[in-house]
PDB file of C-alpha atoms in Angstrom:
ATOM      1  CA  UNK L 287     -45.661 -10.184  25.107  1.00  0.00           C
ATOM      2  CA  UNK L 288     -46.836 -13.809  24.616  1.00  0.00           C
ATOM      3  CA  UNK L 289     -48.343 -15.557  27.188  1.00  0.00           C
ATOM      4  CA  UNK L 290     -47.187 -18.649  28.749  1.00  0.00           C
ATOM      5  CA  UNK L 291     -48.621 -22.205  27.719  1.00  0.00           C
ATOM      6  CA  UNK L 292     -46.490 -24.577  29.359  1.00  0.00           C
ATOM      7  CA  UNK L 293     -47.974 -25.529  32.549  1.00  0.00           C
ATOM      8  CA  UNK L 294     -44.694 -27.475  33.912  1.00  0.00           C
ATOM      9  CA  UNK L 295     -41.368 -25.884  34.782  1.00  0.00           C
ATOM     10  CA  UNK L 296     -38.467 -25.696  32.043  1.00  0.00           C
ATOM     11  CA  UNK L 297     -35.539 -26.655  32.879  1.00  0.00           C
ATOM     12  CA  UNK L 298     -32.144 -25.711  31.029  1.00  0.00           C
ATOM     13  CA  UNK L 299     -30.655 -28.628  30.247  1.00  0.00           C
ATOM     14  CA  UNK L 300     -28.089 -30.351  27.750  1.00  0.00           C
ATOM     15  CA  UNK L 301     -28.262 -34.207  26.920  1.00  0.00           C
ATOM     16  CA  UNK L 302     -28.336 -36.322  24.595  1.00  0.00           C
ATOM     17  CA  UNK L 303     -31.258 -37.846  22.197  1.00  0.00           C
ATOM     18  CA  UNK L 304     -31.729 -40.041  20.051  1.00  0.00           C
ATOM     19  CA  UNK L 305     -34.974 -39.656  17.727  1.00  0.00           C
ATOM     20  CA  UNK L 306     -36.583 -41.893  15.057  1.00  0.00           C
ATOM     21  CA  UNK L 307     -38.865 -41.186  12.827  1.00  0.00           C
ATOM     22  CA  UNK L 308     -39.440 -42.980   8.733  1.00  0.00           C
ATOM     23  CA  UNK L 309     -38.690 -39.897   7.087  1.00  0.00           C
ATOM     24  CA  UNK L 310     -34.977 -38.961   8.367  1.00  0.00           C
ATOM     25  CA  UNK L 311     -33.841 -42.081  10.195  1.00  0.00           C
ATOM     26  CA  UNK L 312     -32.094 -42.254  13.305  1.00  0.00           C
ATOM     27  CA  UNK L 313     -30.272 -38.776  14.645  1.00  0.00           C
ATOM     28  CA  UNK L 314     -28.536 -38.261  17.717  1.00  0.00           C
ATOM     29  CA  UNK L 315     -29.174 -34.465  19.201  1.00  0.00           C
ATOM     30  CA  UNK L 316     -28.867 -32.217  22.296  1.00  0.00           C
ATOM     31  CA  UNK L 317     -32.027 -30.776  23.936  1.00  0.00           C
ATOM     32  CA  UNK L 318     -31.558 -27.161  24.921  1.00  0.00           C
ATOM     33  CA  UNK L 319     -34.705 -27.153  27.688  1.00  0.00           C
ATOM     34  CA  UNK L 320     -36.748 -30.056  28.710  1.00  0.00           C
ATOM     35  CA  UNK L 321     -39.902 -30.182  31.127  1.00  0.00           C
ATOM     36  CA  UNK L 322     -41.995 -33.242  31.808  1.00  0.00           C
ATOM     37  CA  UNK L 323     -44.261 -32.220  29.323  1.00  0.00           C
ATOM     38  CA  UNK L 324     -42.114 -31.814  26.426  1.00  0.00           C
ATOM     39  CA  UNK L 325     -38.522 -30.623  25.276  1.00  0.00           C
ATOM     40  CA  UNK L 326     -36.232 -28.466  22.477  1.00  0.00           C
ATOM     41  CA  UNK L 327     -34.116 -30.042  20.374  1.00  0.00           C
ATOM     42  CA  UNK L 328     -31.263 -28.609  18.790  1.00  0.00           C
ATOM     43  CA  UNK L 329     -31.286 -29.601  15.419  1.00  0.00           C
ATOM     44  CA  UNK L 330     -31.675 -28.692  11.515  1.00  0.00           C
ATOM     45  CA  UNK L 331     -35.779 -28.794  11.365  1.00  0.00           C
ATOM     46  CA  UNK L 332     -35.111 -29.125   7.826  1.00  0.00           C
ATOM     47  CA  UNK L 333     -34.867 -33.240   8.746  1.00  0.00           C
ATOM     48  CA  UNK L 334     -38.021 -33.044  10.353  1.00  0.00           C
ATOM     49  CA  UNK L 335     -41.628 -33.887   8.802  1.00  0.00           C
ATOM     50  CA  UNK L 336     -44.117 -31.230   9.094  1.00  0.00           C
ATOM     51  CA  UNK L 337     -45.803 -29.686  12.641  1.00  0.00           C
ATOM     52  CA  UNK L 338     -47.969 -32.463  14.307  1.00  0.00           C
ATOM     53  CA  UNK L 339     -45.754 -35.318  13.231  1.00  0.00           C
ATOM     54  CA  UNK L 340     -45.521 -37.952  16.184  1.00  0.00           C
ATOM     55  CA  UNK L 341     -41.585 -39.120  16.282  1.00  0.00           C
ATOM     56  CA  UNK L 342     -40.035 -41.063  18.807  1.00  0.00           C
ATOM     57  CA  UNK L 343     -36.820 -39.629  20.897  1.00  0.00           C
ATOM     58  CA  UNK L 344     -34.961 -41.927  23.611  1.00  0.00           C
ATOM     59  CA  UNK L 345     -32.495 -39.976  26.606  1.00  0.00           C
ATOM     60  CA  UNK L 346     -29.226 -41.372  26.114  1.00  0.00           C
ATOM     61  CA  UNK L 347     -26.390 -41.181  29.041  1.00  0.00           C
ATOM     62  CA  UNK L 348     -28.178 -42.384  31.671  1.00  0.00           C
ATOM     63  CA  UNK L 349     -27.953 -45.340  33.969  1.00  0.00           C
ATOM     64  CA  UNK L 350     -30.165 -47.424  32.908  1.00  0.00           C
ATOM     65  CA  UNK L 351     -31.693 -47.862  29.470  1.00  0.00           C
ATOM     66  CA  UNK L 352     -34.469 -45.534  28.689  1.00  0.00           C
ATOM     67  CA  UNK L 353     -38.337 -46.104  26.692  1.00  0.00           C
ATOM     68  CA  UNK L 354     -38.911 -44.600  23.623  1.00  0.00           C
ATOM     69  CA  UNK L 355     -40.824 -41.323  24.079  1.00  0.00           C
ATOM     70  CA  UNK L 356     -43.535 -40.874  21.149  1.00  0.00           C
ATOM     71  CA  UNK L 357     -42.896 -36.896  21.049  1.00  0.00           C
ATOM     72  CA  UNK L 358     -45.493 -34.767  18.981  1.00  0.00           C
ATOM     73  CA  UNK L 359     -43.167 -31.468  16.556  1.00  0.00           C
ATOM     74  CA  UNK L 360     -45.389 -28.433  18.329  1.00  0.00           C
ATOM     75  CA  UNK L 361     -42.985 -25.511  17.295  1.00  0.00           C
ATOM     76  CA  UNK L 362     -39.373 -24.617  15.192  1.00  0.00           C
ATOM     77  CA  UNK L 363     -37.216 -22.052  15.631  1.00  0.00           C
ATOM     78  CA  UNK L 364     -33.983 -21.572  13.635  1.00  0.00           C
ATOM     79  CA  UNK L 365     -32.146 -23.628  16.629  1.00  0.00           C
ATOM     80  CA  UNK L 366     -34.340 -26.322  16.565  1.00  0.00           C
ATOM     81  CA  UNK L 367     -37.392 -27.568  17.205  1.00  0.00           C
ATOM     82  CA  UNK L 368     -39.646 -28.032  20.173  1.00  0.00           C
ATOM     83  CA  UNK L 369     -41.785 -31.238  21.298  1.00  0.00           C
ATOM     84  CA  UNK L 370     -45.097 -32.375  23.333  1.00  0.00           C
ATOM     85  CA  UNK L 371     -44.438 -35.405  25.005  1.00  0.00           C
ATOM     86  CA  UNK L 372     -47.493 -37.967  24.203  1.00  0.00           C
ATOM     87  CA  UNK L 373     -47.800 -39.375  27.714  1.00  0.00           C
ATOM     88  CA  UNK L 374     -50.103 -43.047  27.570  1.00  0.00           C
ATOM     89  CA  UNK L 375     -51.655 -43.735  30.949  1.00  0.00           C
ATOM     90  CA  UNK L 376     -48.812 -44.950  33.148  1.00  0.00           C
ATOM     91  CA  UNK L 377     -46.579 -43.570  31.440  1.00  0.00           C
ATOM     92  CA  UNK L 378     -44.158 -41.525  33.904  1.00  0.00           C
ATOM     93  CA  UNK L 379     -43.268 -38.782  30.780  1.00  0.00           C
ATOM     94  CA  UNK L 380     -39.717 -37.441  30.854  1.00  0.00           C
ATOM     95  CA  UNK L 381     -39.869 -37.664  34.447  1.00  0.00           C
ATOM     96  CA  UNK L 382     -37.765 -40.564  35.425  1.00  0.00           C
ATOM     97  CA  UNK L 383     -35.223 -39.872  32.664  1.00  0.00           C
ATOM     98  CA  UNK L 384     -34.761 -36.473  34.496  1.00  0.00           C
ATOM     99  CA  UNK L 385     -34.444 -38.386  37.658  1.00  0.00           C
ATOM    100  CA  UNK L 386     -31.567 -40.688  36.491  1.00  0.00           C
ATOM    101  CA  UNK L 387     -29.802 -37.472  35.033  1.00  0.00           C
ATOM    102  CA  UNK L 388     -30.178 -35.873  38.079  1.00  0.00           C
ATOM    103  CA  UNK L 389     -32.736 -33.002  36.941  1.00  0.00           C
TER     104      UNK L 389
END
């Protein structure tokens, strides 16, 4: 059995994304899981560049208008693909999107 990276709780979650990046444009998507540290996507990965690509990925439905997350590819899967949140110092992660979603 594989062991456990993630040091932050997943939770099961559907909303919706918007990502960026030069090579496929804009897409909106649904995220299967998301944590503070990072998040699935459901998508085609075919779109996507290759593992360690740095795209950007806004929450969409909430509130208040979101930042832009720079999100780092880490994994695919044939649902999707999953994604390291690049946290810069102050930066409060995918925490207060949660918050506004009420995760």
């Amino acid at each position: 059995m594989e062991q456990e990276k993630r040091s932050s709780r997943r939770v099961k979650v559907l909303c919706r994304m918007k990502i960026y990046h030069s090579s496929f444009g804009e897409k909106e998507v649904n995220t299967r899981d998301v944590s503070d540290e990072g998040l699935f996507l459901l998508l085609d990965a075919e779109i996507l560049p290759p593992m360690g690509t740095i795209i950007q990925g806004q929450v969409l439905g909430t509130a208040r208008p979101q930042s832009l997350l720079d999100m780092e590819i880490v994994r695919f899967e044939e649902a999707g693909a999953g994604f390291r949140v690049c946290k810069a110092d102050g930066h409060p992660g995918l925490s207060s999107s949660l918050r506004d979603l009420g995760v």
